[in-house]
Protein backbone atom coordinates (compact mmCIF):
# COMPACT_ATOMS: atom_id res chain seq x y z
CA MET A 1 101.26 119.54 138.52
CA SER A 2 99.65 116.80 139.36
CA LYS A 3 100.90 113.67 140.30
CA LYS A 4 99.39 112.29 136.87
CA SER A 5 100.94 115.31 134.83
CA SER A 6 103.68 114.02 136.51
CA LEU A 7 103.73 110.40 136.20
CA ILE A 8 102.33 110.81 132.14
CA LYS A 9 105.39 113.65 131.77
CA LYS A 10 107.77 111.22 132.55
CA LEU A 11 105.91 108.18 130.84
CA GLU A 12 106.28 110.21 127.29
CA LYS A 13 110.23 110.83 127.93
CA GLU A 14 110.85 107.16 128.63
CA THR A 15 108.82 105.04 126.12
CA ASP A 16 107.64 105.84 122.47
CA MET A 17 104.16 105.82 123.63
CA PRO A 18 101.98 109.47 122.04
CA PRO A 19 100.63 111.40 124.57
CA ILE A 20 97.31 110.68 124.00
CA SER A 21 97.97 106.30 124.94
CA LEU A 22 98.49 107.35 128.40
CA THR A 23 95.41 109.13 129.44
CA ASP A 24 91.79 108.04 129.37
CA THR A 25 90.83 110.30 126.17
CA SER A 26 88.89 109.03 123.29
CA PHE A 27 91.21 108.90 120.06
CA ILE A 28 89.44 109.10 116.53
CA GLU A 29 91.55 108.95 113.51
CA ILE A 30 89.88 109.40 110.04
CA THR A 31 91.38 107.85 106.89
CA GLY A 32 89.29 108.76 104.22
CA ASN A 33 85.62 108.10 103.92
CA ASN A 34 86.55 104.45 104.54
CA HIS A 35 88.27 104.33 107.41
CA ILE A 36 88.13 105.11 111.21
CA GLU A 37 90.54 103.87 114.46
CA LEU A 38 88.66 104.59 117.44
CA ASP A 39 90.71 104.23 121.15
CA GLY A 40 88.66 104.34 124.24
CA ILE A 41 85.51 102.98 123.57
CA LYS A 42 83.42 102.19 126.84
CA ARG A 43 80.74 100.18 124.76
CA ILE A 44 79.07 99.56 121.04
CA ILE A 45 74.90 100.69 121.60
CA GLU A 46 74.28 99.91 117.71
CA SER A 47 75.77 98.15 114.86
CA ASN A 48 74.84 97.41 111.27
CA LYS A 49 75.48 98.37 108.15
CA ASP A 50 74.19 101.66 107.93
CA THR A 51 74.72 102.59 111.28
CA ILE A 52 77.26 102.33 114.28
CA LYS A 53 76.86 104.11 117.24
CA ILE A 54 79.86 104.19 120.07
CA SER A 55 79.95 105.33 123.00
CA PHE A 56 83.08 107.18 124.59
CA LYS A 57 83.66 108.10 128.43
CA LYS A 58 82.10 111.59 127.43
CA GLU A 59 80.23 111.59 124.64
CA VAL A 60 78.88 109.29 122.33
CA ILE A 61 79.68 109.05 118.51
CA THR A 62 77.18 108.35 115.25
CA PHE A 63 78.76 106.90 112.15
CA SER A 64 76.24 106.98 109.51
CA GLY A 65 76.86 105.71 105.89
CA TYR A 66 76.93 102.18 103.41
CA ASN A 67 78.08 99.09 104.16
CA LEU A 68 79.66 99.76 107.68
CA LEU A 69 81.36 97.26 109.45
CA ILE A 70 83.31 96.95 112.76
CA ARG A 71 86.99 95.29 112.44
CA ASN A 72 89.18 94.67 115.14
CA PHE A 73 87.29 95.14 117.90
CA SER A 74 89.17 94.55 120.91
CA GLY A 75 88.58 96.17 124.77
CA LYS A 76 88.41 99.27 124.03
CA THR A 77 89.59 99.90 120.50
CA ALA A 78 88.60 99.45 116.97
CA ILE A 79 88.23 99.66 113.44
CA ILE A 80 85.10 100.73 111.51
CA GLU A 81 85.10 100.12 107.68
CA GLY A 82 82.64 101.19 104.93
CA LYS A 83 81.48 104.21 103.14
CA ILE A 84 81.57 106.69 105.76
CA SER A 85 78.83 109.73 104.83
CA ASN A 86 78.10 111.70 108.54
CA ILE A 87 79.93 111.22 111.89
CA SER A 88 77.66 113.45 114.64
CA PHE A 89 78.83 113.34 118.00
CA ALA A 90 76.36 114.29 121.33
CA SER A 91 77.43 114.45 125.20
CA GLN A 92 77.11 111.14 127.25
CA GLY A 93 73.16 111.69 128.70
CA GLU A 94 71.87 114.02 125.69
CA SER A 95 69.34 112.79 123.60
CA ILE A 96 70.37 111.19 120.23
CA CYS A 97 68.64 110.42 117.54
């Protein structure tokens, strides 16, 4: 087991933090089709009322819909609200339409 894995396991036991928050992994929580919580954001590529495109460490995720809005953006986290009709994933470096 690597030192990093050992440290994460130790922190899991000593805190109430979920394991995902102790790593540099992207996290997405979807509630219905109108609320998405994101963690691990690298940058926002595009944002308008119909499309939000976000870059993470290894992927780019595009959210499409109506009246989309980014709320509570702070550093690596954000909340997207609005009527979400489509979510598409692409690896960094792939052609994204």
